[in-house]
Short mmCIF file of C-alpha atoms in Angstrom, two decimals:
data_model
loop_
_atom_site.label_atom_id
_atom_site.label_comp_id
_atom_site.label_asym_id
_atom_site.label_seq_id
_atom_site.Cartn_x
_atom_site.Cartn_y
_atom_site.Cartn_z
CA UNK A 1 75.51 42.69 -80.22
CA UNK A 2 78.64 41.99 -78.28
CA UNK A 3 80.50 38.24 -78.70
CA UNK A 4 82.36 37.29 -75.84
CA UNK A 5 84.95 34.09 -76.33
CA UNK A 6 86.11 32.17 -73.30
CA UNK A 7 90.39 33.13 -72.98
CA UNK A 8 92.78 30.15 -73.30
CA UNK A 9 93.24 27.87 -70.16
CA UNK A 10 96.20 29.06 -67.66
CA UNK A 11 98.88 26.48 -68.28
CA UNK A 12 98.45 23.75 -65.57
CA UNK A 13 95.07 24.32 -64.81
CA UNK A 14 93.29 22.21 -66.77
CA UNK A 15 94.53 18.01 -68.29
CA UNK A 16 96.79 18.72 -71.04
CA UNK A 17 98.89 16.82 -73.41
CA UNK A 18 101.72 15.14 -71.94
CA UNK A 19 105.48 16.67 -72.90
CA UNK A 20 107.10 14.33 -75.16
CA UNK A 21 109.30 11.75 -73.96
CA UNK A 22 112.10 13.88 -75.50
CA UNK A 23 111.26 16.96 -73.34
CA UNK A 24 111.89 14.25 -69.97
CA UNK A 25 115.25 12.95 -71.99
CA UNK A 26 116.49 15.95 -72.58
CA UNK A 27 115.75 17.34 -68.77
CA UNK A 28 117.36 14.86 -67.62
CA UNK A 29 120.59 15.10 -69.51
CA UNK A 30 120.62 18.94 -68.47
CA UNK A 31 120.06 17.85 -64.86
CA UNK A 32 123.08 15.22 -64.73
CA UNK A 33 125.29 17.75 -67.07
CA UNK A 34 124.61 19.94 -63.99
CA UNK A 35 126.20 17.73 -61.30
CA UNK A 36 129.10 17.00 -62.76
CA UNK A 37 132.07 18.81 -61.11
CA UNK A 38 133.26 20.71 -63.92
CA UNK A 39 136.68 21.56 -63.33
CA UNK A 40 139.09 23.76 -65.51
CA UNK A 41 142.66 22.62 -66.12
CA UNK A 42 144.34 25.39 -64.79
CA UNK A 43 142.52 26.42 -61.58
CA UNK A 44 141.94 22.47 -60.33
CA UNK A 45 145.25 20.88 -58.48
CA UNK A 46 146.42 18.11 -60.20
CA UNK A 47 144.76 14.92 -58.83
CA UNK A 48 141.55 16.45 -57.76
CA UNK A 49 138.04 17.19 -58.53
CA UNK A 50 137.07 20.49 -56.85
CA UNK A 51 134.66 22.61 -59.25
CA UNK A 52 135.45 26.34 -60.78
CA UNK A 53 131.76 26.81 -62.41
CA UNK A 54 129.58 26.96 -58.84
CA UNK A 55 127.40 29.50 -59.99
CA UNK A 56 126.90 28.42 -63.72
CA UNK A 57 126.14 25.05 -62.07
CA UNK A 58 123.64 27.00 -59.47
CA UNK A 59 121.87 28.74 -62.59
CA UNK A 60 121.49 25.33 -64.59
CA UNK A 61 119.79 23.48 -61.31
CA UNK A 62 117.74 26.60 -61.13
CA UNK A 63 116.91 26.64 -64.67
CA UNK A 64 115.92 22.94 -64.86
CA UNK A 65 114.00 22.95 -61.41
CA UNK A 66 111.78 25.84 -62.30
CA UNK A 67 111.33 24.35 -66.38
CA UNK A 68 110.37 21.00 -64.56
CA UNK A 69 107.92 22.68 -61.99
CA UNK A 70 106.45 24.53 -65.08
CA UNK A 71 105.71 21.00 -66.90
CA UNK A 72 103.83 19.32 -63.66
CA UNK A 73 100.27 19.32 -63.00
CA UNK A 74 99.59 20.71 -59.97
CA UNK A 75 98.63 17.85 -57.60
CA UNK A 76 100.89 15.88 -59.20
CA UNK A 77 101.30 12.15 -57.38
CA UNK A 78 105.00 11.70 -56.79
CA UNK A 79 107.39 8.71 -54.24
CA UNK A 80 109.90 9.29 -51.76
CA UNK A 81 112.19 6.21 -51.67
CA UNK A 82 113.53 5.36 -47.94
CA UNK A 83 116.95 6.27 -49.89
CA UNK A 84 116.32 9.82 -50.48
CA UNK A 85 114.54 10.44 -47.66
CA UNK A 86 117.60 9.51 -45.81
CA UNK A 87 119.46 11.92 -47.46
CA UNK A 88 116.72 15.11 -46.97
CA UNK A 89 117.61 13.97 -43.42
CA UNK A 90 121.38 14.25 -43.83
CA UNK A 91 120.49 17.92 -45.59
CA UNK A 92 118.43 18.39 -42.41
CA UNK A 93 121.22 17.78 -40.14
CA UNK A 94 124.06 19.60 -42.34
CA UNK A 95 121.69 22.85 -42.41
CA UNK A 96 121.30 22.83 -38.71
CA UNK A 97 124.83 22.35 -38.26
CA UNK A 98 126.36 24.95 -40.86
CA UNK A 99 124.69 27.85 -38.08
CA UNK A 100 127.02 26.78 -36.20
CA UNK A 101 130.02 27.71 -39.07
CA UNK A 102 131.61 31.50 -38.76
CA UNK A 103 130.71 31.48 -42.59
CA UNK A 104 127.45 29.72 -43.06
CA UNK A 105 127.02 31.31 -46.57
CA UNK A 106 128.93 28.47 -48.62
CA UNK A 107 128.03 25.63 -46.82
CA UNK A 108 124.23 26.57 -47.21
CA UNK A 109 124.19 27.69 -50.83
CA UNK A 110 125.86 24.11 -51.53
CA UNK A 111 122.65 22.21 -49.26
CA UNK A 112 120.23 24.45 -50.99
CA UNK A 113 121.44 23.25 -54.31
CA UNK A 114 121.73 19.88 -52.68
CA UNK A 115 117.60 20.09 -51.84
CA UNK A 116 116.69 21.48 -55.12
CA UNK A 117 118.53 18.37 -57.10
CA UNK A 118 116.57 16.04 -54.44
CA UNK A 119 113.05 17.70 -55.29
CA UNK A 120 113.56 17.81 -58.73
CA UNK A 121 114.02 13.71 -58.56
CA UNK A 122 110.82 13.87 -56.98
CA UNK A 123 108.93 15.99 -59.76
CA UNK A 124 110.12 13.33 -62.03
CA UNK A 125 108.80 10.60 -60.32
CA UNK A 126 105.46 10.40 -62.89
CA UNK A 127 107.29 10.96 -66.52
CA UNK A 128 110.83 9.03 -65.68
CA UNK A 129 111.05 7.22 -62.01
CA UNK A 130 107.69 5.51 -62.62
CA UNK A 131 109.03 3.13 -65.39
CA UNK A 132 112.54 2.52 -64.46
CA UNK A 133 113.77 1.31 -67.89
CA UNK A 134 112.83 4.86 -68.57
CA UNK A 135 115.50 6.71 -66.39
CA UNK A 136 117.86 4.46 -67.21
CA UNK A 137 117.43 4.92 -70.46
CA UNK A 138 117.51 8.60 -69.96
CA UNK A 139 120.81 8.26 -67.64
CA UNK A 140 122.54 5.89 -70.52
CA UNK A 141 121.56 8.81 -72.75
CA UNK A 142 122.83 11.63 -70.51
CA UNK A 143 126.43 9.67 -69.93
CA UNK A 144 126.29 9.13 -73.92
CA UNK A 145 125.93 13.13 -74.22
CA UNK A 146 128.89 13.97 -71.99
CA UNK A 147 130.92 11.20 -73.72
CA UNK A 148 130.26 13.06 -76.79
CA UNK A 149 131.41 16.18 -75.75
CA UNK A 150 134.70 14.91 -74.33
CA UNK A 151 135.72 13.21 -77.84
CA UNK A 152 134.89 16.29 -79.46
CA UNK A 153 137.31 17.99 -76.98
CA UNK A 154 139.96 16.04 -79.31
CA UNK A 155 138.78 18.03 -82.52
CA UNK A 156 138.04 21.41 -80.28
CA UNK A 157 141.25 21.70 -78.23
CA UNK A 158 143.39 18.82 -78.86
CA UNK A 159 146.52 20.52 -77.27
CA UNK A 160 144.12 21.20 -73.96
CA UNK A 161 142.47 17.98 -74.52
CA UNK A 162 145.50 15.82 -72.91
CA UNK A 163 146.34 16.79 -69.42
CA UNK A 164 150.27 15.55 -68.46
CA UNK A 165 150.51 13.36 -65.32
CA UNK A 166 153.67 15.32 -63.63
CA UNK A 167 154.12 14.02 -60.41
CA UNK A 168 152.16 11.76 -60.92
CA UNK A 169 153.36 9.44 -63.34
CA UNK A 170 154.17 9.60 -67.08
CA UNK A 171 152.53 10.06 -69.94
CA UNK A 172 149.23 12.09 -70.53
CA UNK A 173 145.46 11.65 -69.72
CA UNK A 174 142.77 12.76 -71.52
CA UNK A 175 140.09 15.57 -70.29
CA UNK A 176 137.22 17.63 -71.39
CA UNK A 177 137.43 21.01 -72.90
CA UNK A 178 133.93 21.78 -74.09
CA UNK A 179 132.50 20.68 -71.36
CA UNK A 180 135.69 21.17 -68.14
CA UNK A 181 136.13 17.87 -67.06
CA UNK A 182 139.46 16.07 -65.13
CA UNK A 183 140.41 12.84 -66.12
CA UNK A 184 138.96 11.14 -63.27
CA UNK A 185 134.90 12.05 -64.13
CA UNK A 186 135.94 11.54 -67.76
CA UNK A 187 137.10 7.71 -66.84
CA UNK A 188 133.67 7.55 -64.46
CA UNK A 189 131.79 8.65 -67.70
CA UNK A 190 133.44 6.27 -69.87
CA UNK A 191 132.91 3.64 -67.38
CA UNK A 192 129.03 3.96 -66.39
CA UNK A 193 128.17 4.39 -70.33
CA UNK A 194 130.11 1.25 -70.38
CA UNK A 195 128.65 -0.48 -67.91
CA UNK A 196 124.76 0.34 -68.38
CA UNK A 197 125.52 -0.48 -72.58
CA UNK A 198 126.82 -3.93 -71.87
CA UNK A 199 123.96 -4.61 -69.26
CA UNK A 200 121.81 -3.76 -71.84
CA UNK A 201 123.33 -6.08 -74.66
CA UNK A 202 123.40 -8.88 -72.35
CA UNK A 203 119.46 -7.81 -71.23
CA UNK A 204 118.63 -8.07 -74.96
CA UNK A 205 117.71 -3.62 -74.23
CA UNK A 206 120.03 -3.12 -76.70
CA UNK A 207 121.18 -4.38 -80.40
CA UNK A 208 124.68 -5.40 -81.31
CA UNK A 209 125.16 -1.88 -83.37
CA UNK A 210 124.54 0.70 -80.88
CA UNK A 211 125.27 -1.83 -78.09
CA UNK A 212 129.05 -2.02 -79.39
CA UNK A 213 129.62 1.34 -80.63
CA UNK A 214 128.43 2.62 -76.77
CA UNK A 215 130.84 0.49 -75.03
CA UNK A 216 133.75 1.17 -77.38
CA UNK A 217 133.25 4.41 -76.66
CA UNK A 218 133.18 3.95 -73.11
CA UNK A 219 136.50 1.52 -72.70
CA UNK A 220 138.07 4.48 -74.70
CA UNK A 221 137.24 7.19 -72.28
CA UNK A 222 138.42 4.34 -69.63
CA UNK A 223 141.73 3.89 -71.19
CA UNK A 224 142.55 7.52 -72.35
CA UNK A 225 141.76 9.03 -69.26
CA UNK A 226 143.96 6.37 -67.77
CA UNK A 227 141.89 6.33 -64.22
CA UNK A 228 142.05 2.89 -62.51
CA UNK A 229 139.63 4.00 -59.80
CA UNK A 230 136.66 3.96 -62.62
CA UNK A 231 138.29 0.67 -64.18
CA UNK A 232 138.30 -1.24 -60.97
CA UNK A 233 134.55 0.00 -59.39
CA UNK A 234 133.04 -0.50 -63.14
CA UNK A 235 134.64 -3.69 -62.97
CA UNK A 236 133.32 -4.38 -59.58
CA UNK A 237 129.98 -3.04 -60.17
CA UNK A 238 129.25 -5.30 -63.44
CA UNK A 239 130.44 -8.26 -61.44
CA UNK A 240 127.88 -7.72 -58.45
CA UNK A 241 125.05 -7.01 -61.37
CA UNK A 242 126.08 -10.18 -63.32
CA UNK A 243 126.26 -12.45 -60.34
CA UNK A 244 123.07 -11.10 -58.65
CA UNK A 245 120.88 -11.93 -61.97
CA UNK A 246 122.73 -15.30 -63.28
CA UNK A 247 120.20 -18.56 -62.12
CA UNK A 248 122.97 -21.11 -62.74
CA UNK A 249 126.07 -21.46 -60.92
CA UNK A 250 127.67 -21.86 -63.96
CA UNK A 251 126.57 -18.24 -65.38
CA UNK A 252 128.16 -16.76 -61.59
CA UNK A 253 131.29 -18.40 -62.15
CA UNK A 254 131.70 -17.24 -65.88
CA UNK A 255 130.85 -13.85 -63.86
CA UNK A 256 133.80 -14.24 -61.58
CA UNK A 257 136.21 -15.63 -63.97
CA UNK A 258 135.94 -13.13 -66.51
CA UNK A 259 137.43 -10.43 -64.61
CA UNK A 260 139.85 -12.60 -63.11
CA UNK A 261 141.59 -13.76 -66.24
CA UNK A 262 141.46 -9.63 -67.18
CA UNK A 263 142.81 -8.67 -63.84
CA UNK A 264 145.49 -11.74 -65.41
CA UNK A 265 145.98 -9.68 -68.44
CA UNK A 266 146.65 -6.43 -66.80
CA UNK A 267 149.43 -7.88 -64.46
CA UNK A 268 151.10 -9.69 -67.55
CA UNK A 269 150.79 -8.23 -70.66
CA UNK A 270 153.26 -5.39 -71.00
CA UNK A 271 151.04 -2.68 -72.55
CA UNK A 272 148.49 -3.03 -70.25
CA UNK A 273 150.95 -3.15 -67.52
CA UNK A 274 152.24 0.04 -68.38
CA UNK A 275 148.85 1.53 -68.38
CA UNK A 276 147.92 0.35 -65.34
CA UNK A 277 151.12 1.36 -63.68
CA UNK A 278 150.94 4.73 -65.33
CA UNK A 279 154.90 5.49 -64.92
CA UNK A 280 154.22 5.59 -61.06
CA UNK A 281 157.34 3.87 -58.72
CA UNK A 282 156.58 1.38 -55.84
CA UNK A 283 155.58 4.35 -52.91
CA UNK A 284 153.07 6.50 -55.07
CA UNK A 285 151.50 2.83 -56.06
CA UNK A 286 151.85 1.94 -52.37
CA UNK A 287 150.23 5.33 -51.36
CA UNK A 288 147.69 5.64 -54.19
CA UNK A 289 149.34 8.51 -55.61
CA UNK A 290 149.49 9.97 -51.96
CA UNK A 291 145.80 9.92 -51.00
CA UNK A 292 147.00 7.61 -47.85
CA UNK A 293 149.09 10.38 -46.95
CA UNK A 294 146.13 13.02 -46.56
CA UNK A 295 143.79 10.12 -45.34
CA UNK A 296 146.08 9.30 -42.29
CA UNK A 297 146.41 13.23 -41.46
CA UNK A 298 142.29 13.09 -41.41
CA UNK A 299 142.33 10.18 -38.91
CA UNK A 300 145.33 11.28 -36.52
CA UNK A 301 143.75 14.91 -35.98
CA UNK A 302 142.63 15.59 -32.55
CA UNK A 303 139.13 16.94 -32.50
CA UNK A 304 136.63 17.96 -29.77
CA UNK A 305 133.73 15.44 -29.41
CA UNK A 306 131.94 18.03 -31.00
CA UNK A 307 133.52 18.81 -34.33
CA UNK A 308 133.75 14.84 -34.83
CA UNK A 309 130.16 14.71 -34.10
CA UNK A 310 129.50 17.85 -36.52
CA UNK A 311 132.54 17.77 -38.70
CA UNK A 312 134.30 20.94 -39.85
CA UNK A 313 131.89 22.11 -42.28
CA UNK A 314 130.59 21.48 -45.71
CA UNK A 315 132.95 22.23 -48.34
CA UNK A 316 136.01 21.37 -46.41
CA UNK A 317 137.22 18.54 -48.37
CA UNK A 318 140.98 19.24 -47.98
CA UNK A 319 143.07 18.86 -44.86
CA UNK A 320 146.73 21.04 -44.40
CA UNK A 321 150.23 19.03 -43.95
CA UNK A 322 152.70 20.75 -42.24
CA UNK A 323 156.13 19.61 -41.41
CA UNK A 324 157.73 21.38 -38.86
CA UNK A 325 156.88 25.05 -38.86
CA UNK A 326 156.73 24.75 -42.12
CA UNK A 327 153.55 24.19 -44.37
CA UNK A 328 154.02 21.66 -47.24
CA UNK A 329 151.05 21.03 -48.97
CA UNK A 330 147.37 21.41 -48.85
CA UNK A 331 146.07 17.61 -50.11
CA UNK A 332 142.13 16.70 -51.60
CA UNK A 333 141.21 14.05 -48.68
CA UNK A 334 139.80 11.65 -51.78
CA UNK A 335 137.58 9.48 -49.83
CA UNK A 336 134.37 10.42 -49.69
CA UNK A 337 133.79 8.51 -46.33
CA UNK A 338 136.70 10.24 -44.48
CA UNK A 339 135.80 13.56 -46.58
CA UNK A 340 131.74 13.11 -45.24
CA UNK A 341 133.60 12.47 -41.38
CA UNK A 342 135.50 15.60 -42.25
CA UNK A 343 133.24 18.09 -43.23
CA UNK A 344 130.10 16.59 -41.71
CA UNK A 345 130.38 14.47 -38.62
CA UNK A 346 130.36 11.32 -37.26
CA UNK A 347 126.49 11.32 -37.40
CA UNK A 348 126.30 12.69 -41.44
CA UNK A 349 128.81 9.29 -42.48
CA UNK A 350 125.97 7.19 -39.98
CA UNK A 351 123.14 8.84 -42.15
CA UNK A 352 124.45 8.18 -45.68
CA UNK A 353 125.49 4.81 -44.82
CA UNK A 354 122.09 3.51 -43.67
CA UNK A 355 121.24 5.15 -47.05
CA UNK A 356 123.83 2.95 -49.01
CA UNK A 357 122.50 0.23 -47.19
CA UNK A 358 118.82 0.75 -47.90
CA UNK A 359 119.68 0.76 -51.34
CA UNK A 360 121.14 -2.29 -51.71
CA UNK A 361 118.26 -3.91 -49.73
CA UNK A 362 116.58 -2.41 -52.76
CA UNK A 363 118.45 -3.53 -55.44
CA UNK A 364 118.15 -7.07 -53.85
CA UNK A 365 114.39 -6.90 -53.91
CA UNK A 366 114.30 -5.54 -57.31
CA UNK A 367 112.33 -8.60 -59.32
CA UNK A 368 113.02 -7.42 -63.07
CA UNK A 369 116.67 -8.73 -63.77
CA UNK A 370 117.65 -5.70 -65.76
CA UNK A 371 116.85 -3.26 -63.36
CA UNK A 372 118.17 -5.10 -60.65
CA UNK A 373 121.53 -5.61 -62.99
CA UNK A 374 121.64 -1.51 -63.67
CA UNK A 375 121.04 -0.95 -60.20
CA UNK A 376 123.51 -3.52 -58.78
CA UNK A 377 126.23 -1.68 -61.46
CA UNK A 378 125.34 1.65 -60.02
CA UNK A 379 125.76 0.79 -56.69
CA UNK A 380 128.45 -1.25 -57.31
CA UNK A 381 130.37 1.61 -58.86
CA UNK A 382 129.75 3.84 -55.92
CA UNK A 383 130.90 1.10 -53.10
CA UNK A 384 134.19 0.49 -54.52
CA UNK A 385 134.96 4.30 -55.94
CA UNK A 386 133.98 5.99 -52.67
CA UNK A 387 136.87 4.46 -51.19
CA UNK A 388 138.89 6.65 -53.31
CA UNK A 389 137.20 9.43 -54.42
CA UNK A 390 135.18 12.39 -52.79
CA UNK A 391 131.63 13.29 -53.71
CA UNK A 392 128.94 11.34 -51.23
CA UNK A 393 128.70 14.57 -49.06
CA UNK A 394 127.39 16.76 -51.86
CA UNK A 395 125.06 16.85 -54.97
CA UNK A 396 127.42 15.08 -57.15
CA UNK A 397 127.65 12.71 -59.90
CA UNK A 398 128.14 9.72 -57.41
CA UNK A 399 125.17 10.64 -55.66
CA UNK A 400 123.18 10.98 -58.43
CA UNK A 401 124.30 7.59 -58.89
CA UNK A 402 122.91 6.12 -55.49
CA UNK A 403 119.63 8.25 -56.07
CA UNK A 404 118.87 6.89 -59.15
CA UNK A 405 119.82 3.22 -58.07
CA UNK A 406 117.35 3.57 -55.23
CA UNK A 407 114.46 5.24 -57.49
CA UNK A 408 114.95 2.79 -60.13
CA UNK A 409 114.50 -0.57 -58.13
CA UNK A 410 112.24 1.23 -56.00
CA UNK A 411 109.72 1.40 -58.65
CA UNK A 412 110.41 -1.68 -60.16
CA UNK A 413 109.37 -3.05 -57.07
CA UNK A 414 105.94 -1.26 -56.44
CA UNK A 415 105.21 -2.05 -60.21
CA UNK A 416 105.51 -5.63 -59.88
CA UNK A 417 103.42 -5.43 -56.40
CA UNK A 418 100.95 -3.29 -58.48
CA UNK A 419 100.89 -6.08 -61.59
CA UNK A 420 100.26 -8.51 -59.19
CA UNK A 421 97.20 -7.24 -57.09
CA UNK A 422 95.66 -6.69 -60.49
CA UNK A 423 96.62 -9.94 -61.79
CA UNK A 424 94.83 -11.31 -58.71
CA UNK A 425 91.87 -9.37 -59.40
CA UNK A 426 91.04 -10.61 -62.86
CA UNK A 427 92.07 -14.30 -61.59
CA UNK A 428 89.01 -13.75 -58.78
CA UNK A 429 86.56 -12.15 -61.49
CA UNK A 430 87.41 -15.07 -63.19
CA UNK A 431 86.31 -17.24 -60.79
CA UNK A 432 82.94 -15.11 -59.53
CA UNK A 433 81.94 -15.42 -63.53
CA UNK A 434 82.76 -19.11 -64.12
CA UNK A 435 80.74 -19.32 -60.49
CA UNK A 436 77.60 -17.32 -61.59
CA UNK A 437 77.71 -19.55 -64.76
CA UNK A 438 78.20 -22.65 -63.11
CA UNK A 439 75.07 -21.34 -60.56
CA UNK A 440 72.80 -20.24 -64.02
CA UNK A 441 73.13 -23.57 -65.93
#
């Protein structure tokens, strides 16, 4: 007599276990170690950000996208924040627009990585999104891992680890090896792990052990890497998150005053001075080490109505100088605003800043202080370093930012809308039982 045995469930199919919180941690990391621009020392122009690893960066997304696919049900429940759907409309518009490019190859491998990054947020809606001191757990995590790798750098490589200023300034900065970073994304590192560690101190998320080993670790990065863009938006950001979750005036003024008297200390104390001057004369200060020069050539070109509508394409993130007949340089434009009017229209910079601003509306509405304070950093970061550093047009680390700003209060806000309609329920059958009693007796 033949004994037949039912075969295993297909994967998916059926309610499983849920993956660890680990498994969503460590996703997560992967998934912000693959939008950072990694950048080797050699082949990236001094001053700049561009990336050398687009295909190894293509793979990873790939990689993590189809692993995260794998680990959801199928009919999973997921939330599209007015934030990101703003930007699948901006990688709407750029895909109808690249057609119009001679080379639409580059421009549309970049939106399709672009799309993928923006549906993976939305597969993690359920195991990260949904509890927002989750991801920004996971994100404090992720900047912590990255951190890591650029201190190791010093033990790795420590001849490649310090990158010399040449033009300009004096002195050295300090980069990753391991893991090819410039010194610009390692100050933004330093500074959001930074940031999100001493939000969480001050939130009680954190104790004083970890708390203070994070943000020493982060003011290093800062410092090493010598980047004032990262000082000055971390800076920024922390002061918007402070002031938006004090009660008392006093706590906003202690908010305000703080950095004052260290904006104080940089202007008078010598060493700090130095660093912040970075061996730089009056005109490269004057001209933030020359980004005004490529930022005025981006605003004095004559364009049809349609390439300003449209832009120039995506990827185009550096404009030409010529003097002359002669050509002089070719400069990084450094601002992702003019950058987004360069390579993607008049229309592209409307999109994304309608996004900015529906974020903030969110942050504002977000009613648990620390997630309003993380958000408030985030976004905070992104307002002031935009001004002086590419990266809103793409999948990048500042984006990633904004995204997970938006998702964060987002959900804190449908949680507390949630907490109340249930607390309202129990209050009413509350109120039918003590009625029913009241009616028995």
């Amino acid at each position: 007599m033949s004994t037949y045995q039912l075969a295993r469930p297909v994967p998916g199919t059926v309610d499983e276990v849920q993956k660890p919180a680990w498994f969503w941690l460590m996703l997560w990391c992967l998934f912000v170690l693959g939008v950072q621009p990694w950048s080797s020392r050699v082949a990236a122009p001094q001053g700049t950000t561009g990336s050398t690893n687009s295909l190894m960066k293509g793979l990873l997304l790939g990689a993590i996208f189809l692993i995260a696919l794998a680990a959801t049900k199928p009919g999973f429940r997921t939330r599209v924040n007015p934030t990101s759907s703003l930007y699948v409309l901006y990688v709407m518009f750029a895909t109808a627009t690249a057609f119009l490019l001679a080379e639409p190859t580059g421009p549309l491998m970049r939106l399709a990585r672009f799309l993928i990054g923006l549906v993976l947020v939305f597969l993690l809606w359920r195991p990260l999104v949904q509890v927002p001191e989750r991801l920004i757990r996971a994100h404090l995590w992720a900047h912590l891992l990255l951190a890591s790798t650029v201190v190791l750098s010093l033990a790795y490589a420590p001849s490649q680890a310090w990158r010399p200023l040449s033009s300009l300034g004096t002195g050295y900065r300090l980069q990753g090896v391991i893991i090819p970073m410039l010194p610009p994304r390692v100050g933004e590192v330093g500074a959001i792990l930074l940031g999100l560690a001493l939000i969480g101190f001050i939130c009680k998320k954190l104790s004083f052990v970890p708390a203070a080993g994070l943000i020493g670790m982060g003011v290093v990065l800062v410092a090493a890497s010598r980047t004032r863009t990262s000082a000055a938006a971390i800076a920024f950001g922390l002061v918007l998150a402070l002031i938006l979750t004090r009660k008392t005036w006093f706590g906003r003024f202690v908010s305000l005053a703080v950095p004052a008297l260290v904006g104080i200390a940089f202007l008078t104390i010598g060493s700090l001075h130095t660093w912040l001057l970075r061996g730089q004369g009056t005109r490269q200060i004057s001209s933030l080490s020359g980004r005004t020069t490529s930022w005025q050539a981006v605003l004095d070109e004559k364009v049809s109505l349609q390439t300003a509508i449209i832009g120039h394409g995506l990827g185009n993130k550096r404009v030409l100088l010529r003097r002359g007949e002669g050509d002089i340089d070719v400069m990084a434009i450094d601002n992702s605003w003019l950058g987004l009017y360069w390579e993607t229209g008049l229309a592209a910079v409307t999109i994304v800043a309608i996004a900015l601003i529906v974020a903030w509306v969110a942050v504002l509405r977000a009613p648990t202080p620390y997630v309003k304070a993380c958000g408030a950093l985030l976004l905070g970061y992104i307002t002031a370093a935009s001004l002086n550093e590419s990266g809103l047009s793409d999948l990048s680390s500042m984006t990633l930012h904004l995204l997970v700003a938006a998702a964060v209060c987002d959900a804190d806000r449908i949680r507390h809308r949630a907490r109340q309609a249930a607390a309202a329920q129990r209050q009413a059958g509350s109120i039918a039982r003590a009625s029913i009693t009241t009616g028995i007796g």
